[in-house]
CSV table of C-alpha atoms in Angstrom, one decimal:
chain,number,residue,atom,x,y,z
A,1,MET,CA,-123.5,29.0,-118.7
A,2,PRO,CA,-121.1,26.3,-119.7
A,3,LEU,CA,-121.1,23.3,-117.4
A,4,ASP,CA,-118.5,23.4,-114.6
A,5,TRP,CA,-117.2,19.9,-115.1
A,6,GLU,CA,-115.1,19.9,-111.9
A,7,GLU,CA,-118.1,20.8,-109.8
A,8,PHE,CA,-120.3,18.3,-111.7
A,9,LEU,CA,-117.9,15.4,-111.2
A,10,ASP,CA,-117.1,16.0,-107.5
A,11,PRO,CA,-120.1,14.0,-106.2
A,12,TYR,CA,-119.1,11.1,-108.5
A,13,ILE,CA,-115.6,11.2,-107.2
A,14,GLN,CA,-116.9,11.1,-103.7
A,15,THR,CA,-119.3,8.2,-104.6
A,16,VAL,CA,-116.5,6.1,-106.0
A,17,GLY,CA,-114.2,6.8,-103.1
A,18,GLU,CA,-116.9,5.9,-100.5
A,19,LEU,CA,-118.1,2.8,-102.2
A,20,LYS,CA,-114.6,1.4,-102.7
A,21,ILE,CA,-114.0,1.7,-99.0
A,22,LYS,CA,-117.3,0.1,-98.1
A,23,LEU,CA,-117.0,-2.8,-100.6
A,24,ARG,CA,-113.4,-3.5,-99.7
A,25,GLY,CA,-114.5,-3.3,-96.0
A,26,ILE,CA,-116.8,-6.3,-96.7
A,27,ARG,CA,-113.9,-8.3,-97.9
A,28,LYS,CA,-111.9,-7.3,-94.9
A,29,GLN,CA,-114.6,-8.5,-92.5
A,30,PHE,CA,-114.8,-11.9,-94.2
A,31,ARG,CA,-111.0,-12.3,-94.0
A,32,LYS,CA,-110.7,-11.1,-90.4
A,33,GLN,CA,-113.1,-13.9,-89.4
A,34,ASN,CA,-111.1,-16.3,-91.5
A,35,ARG,CA,-114.1,-16.8,-93.8
A,36,TYR,CA,-114.0,-17.1,-97.6
A,37,SER,CA,-114.7,-13.7,-99.2
A,38,PRO,CA,-116.8,-13.7,-102.4
A,39,ILE,CA,-115.1,-10.4,-103.2
A,40,GLU,CA,-111.6,-10.9,-104.5
A,41,PHE,CA,-110.8,-7.2,-105.1
A,42,VAL,CA,-112.5,-3.9,-106.0
A,43,THR,CA,-111.5,-1.1,-108.4
A,44,GLY,CA,-113.2,2.1,-109.4
A,45,ARG,CA,-113.0,5.1,-111.6
A,46,VAL,CA,-114.9,8.2,-112.7
A,47,LYS,CA,-115.3,8.8,-116.5
A,48,SER,CA,-113.2,11.5,-118.0
A,49,VAL,CA,-114.8,14.6,-119.4
A,50,GLU,CA,-113.7,13.5,-122.9
A,51,SER,CA,-115.3,10.1,-122.5
A,52,ILE,CA,-118.6,11.6,-121.2
A,53,LYS,CA,-118.7,14.1,-124.1
A,54,GLU,CA,-118.1,11.2,-126.5
A,55,LYS,CA,-121.0,9.2,-125.1
A,56,MET,CA,-123.2,12.3,-125.1
A,57,GLN,CA,-122.6,12.8,-128.8
A,58,LEU,CA,-123.1,9.1,-129.5
A,59,ARG,CA,-126.4,8.9,-127.7
A,60,GLY,CA,-127.7,12.4,-128.3
A,61,VAL,CA,-127.7,13.2,-124.6
A,62,LEU,CA,-128.4,16.9,-123.6
A,63,GLU,CA,-126.2,18.5,-121.0
A,64,GLU,CA,-129.1,18.8,-118.5
A,65,ASN,CA,-129.8,15.1,-118.8
A,66,ILE,CA,-126.3,13.7,-118.3
A,67,ALA,CA,-126.8,12.6,-114.6
A,68,GLN,CA,-129.8,10.4,-115.5
A,69,ASP,CA,-129.0,9.3,-119.1
A,70,ILE,CA,-125.3,8.4,-118.5
A,71,GLN,CA,-125.4,6.0,-115.6
A,72,ASP,CA,-121.8,4.8,-115.6
A,73,ILE,CA,-120.0,8.1,-114.9
A,74,ALA,CA,-119.2,6.6,-111.5
A,75,GLY,CA,-118.0,3.0,-112.1
A,76,LEU,CA,-116.9,0.2,-109.8
A,77,ARG,CA,-115.8,-3.3,-110.6
A,78,ILE,CA,-116.0,-6.2,-108.2
A,79,MET,CA,-113.8,-9.1,-109.1
A,80,VAL,CA,-114.6,-12.6,-107.9
A,81,GLN,CA,-112.9,-15.9,-108.2
A,82,PHE,CA,-115.9,-18.1,-109.2
A,83,VAL,CA,-119.1,-17.5,-111.2
A,84,ASP,CA,-121.1,-18.7,-108.1
A,85,ASP,CA,-119.6,-15.9,-106.1
A,86,ILE,CA,-121.4,-13.3,-108.2
A,87,ASP,CA,-124.8,-14.4,-106.7
A,88,GLU,CA,-123.3,-14.0,-103.2
A,89,VAL,CA,-122.1,-10.5,-104.0
A,90,LEU,CA,-125.5,-9.6,-105.5
A,91,ASN,CA,-127.2,-10.8,-102.3
A,92,LEU,CA,-124.9,-8.6,-100.3
A,93,LEU,CA,-125.7,-5.5,-102.5
A,94,ARG,CA,-129.4,-6.2,-102.4
A,95,HIS,CA,-129.5,-6.2,-98.6
A,96,ARG,CA,-127.5,-3.0,-98.1
A,97,LYS,CA,-129.4,0.0,-96.6
A,98,ASP,CA,-127.0,2.7,-97.9
A,99,MET,CA,-127.8,2.3,-101.6
A,100,SER,CA,-130.8,1.3,-103.7
A,101,ILE,CA,-130.6,-0.8,-106.9
A,102,VAL,CA,-132.1,0.9,-109.9
A,103,TYR,CA,-131.8,-2.0,-112.3
A,104,GLU,CA,-129.7,-5.0,-113.1
A,105,ARG,CA,-128.3,-6.4,-116.4
A,106,ASP,CA,-127.2,-10.0,-116.6
A,107,TYR,CA,-124.7,-10.5,-119.3
A,108,ILE,CA,-123.6,-13.8,-117.9
A,109,ARG,CA,-126.7,-15.8,-118.5
A,110,ASN,CA,-127.4,-13.6,-121.5
A,111,MET,CA,-123.9,-13.3,-123.0
A,112,LYS,CA,-123.4,-10.6,-125.6
A,113,SER,CA,-122.9,-11.7,-129.2
A,114,SER,CA,-119.3,-10.4,-128.9
A,115,GLY,CA,-118.6,-12.9,-126.1
A,116,TYR,CA,-118.7,-10.3,-123.3
A,117,ARG,CA,-119.8,-11.6,-119.9
A,118,SER,CA,-120.4,-9.6,-116.8
A,119,TYR,CA,-123.2,-8.6,-114.3
A,120,HIS,CA,-124.1,-4.9,-114.2
A,121,VAL,CA,-125.9,-3.3,-111.3
A,122,VAL,CA,-126.8,0.4,-111.4
A,123,VAL,CA,-127.3,1.8,-107.9
A,124,GLU,CA,-128.5,5.1,-106.5
A,125,TYR,CA,-126.1,6.2,-103.8
A,126,PRO,CA,-126.6,9.3,-101.5
A,127,VAL,CA,-123.6,11.5,-100.9
A,128,ASP,CA,-123.5,14.3,-98.4
A,129,THR,CA,-122.2,17.6,-99.7
A,130,ILE,CA,-122.1,21.1,-98.1
A,131,ASP,CA,-125.2,21.9,-100.1
A,132,GLY,CA,-127.1,18.9,-98.7
A,133,GLN,CA,-127.5,15.3,-99.8
A,134,LYS,CA,-127.2,14.4,-103.5
A,135,LYS,CA,-128.2,11.1,-105.0
A,136,VAL,CA,-125.7,9.8,-107.6
A,137,LEU,CA,-126.1,6.9,-110.0
A,138,ALA,CA,-123.2,4.4,-110.1
A,139,GLU,CA,-122.6,1.3,-112.1
A,140,ILE,CA,-121.1,-1.7,-110.4
A,141,GLN,CA,-119.8,-4.5,-112.7
A,142,ILE,CA,-119.3,-7.9,-111.1
A,143,ARG,CA,-117.2,-10.4,-113.0
A,144,THR,CA,-114.7,-13.3,-112.6
A,145,LEU,CA,-111.0,-12.8,-113.2
A,146,ALA,CA,-111.4,-14.7,-116.5
A,147,MET,CA,-114.3,-12.5,-117.6
A,148,ASN,CA,-112.3,-9.4,-116.7
A,149,PHE,CA,-109.2,-10.5,-118.6
A,150,TRP,CA,-111.2,-11.1,-121.8
A,151,ALA,CA,-113.3,-7.9,-121.4
A,152,THR,CA,-110.1,-5.8,-120.8
A,153,ILE,CA,-108.5,-7.1,-124.0
A,154,GLU,CA,-111.7,-6.6,-126.0
A,155,HIS,CA,-112.1,-3.1,-124.7
A,156,SER,CA,-108.5,-2.2,-125.7
A,157,LEU,CA,-109.0,-3.7,-129.2
A,158,ASN,CA,-112.3,-1.9,-129.5
A,159,TYR,CA,-110.5,1.5,-129.1
A,160,LYS,CA,-107.8,0.5,-131.6
A,161,TYR,CA,-110.3,-0.6,-134.3
A,162,ARG,CA,-113.2,1.8,-133.2
A,163,GLY,CA,-115.6,-1.2,-133.0
A,164,GLU,CA,-114.8,-2.4,-136.6
A,165,PHE,CA,-112.8,-5.5,-135.8
A,166,PRO,CA,-111.1,-7.4,-138.7
A,167,GLU,CA,-112.5,-10.9,-139.2
A,168,GLU,CA,-109.4,-12.5,-137.9
A,169,ILE,CA,-109.6,-10.6,-134.6
A,170,LYS,CA,-113.4,-11.4,-134.3
A,171,LYS,CA,-112.6,-15.1,-134.7
A,172,ARG,CA,-109.9,-14.9,-132.1
A,173,LEU,CA,-112.1,-13.0,-129.6
A,174,SER,CA,-114.9,-15.5,-130.1
A,175,THR,CA,-112.5,-18.4,-129.5
A,176,THR,CA,-111.0,-16.8,-126.4
A,177,ALA,CA,-114.4,-15.9,-125.0
A,178,LYS,CA,-115.3,-19.6,-125.2
A,179,MET,CA,-112.0,-20.5,-123.5
A,180,ALA,CA,-112.8,-18.0,-120.7
A,181,LEU,CA,-116.2,-19.6,-120.3
A,182,GLU,CA,-114.7,-23.1,-120.1
A,183,LEU,CA,-112.2,-21.9,-117.6
A,184,ASP,CA,-114.9,-20.5,-115.3
A,185,GLU,CA,-116.9,-23.8,-115.7
A,186,GLU,CA,-113.9,-25.9,-114.8
A,187,MET,CA,-113.0,-23.8,-111.8
A,188,ARG,CA,-116.6,-24.0,-110.6
A,189,LYS,CA,-116.3,-27.8,-110.4
A,190,ILE,CA,-113.4,-27.6,-107.9
A,191,ARG,CA,-114.6,-24.4,-106.2
A,192,GLU,CA,-115.1,-26.0,-102.7
A,193,ASP,CA,-111.7,-27.6,-102.8
A,194,ILE,CA,-110.0,-24.3,-103.7
A,195,ARG,CA,-111.9,-22.4,-101.0
A,196,GLU,CA,-111.0,-24.9,-98.3
A,197,ALA,CA,-107.3,-24.8,-99.4
A,198,GLN,CA,-107.3,-21.0,-99.3
A,199,LEU,CA,-108.7,-21.0,-95.8
A,200,LEU,CA,-105.8,-23.2,-94.6
A,201,PHE,CA,-103.5,-20.3,-95.0
A,202,ASP,CA,-103.0,-18.0,-92.0
A,203,PRO,CA,-105.1,-14.9,-92.9
A,204,VAL,CA,-102.5,-12.7,-91.3
A,205,THR,CA,-100.1,-13.6,-94.0
A,206,ARG,CA,-102.5,-12.8,-96.8
A,207,ASN,CA,-101.9,-9.6,-98.7
A,208,TYR,CA,-104.8,-7.4,-97.8
A,209,SER,CA,-104.9,-3.8,-96.4
A,210,ASP,CA,-106.8,-2.1,-93.6
A,211,GLY,CA,-109.8,-1.1,-95.9
A,212,VAL,CA,-108.6,2.5,-96.1
A,213,GLY,CA,-105.4,2.4,-98.1
A,214,ASN,CA,-106.4,-0.7,-99.9
A,215,SER,CA,-102.9,-1.2,-101.3
A,216,ASP,CA,-103.7,-4.5,-102.9
A,217,ASP,CA,-106.4,-3.1,-105.3
A,218,SER,CA,-105.2,-1.2,-108.3
A,219,ASP,CA,-107.7,1.2,-110.0
A,220,GLU,CA,-105.4,1.1,-113.0
A,221,LEU,CA,-107.2,-2.2,-113.8
A,222,TYR,CA,-110.4,-0.3,-114.4
A,223,ARG,CA,-110.2,2.3,-117.1
């Protein structure tokens, strides 16, 4: 029988929805206590059927192995202000009881040759369905705003050129990757001053939601 994609993707949709609420809830708790939140905002998405099929073909993945071999069908992205915040977010994730970390990939200390930087964590998350509990793999990417800006542009260009960048584009991506790295390093040097300044603002006036609607986080940022 052909795979029922709608039924197959339902647990992933549920996983992304629940994890967005929980991760945004962490940020809400910090802000309600007028404490600095290492989480700036959270977005999420479920891969489209077309994108999954493309990855299956590229990697030679069989239909019966999709759930294990394609681990980013459910994807979340946690944005932070500073590089040092990434370790704080990782510590929060590692101590959670509602998910287990399968593996981690550090592309910050081990930057890709393209200039890509991010920290990837694959977690196993249990979702409750009418047929019982199902464990779903989800990939959580943690990155600074500078990392995300560069990665988003590179991702768009990758689609346009199908991975075969012209030399001029390669050079510009390499240059801007270095600039993004330098920006993160400079911001790190004044991190404490920025954090203190932000906490001087009345938290009531800050634009954050109740953790359910999450109106300040746009999933359009994560494609």
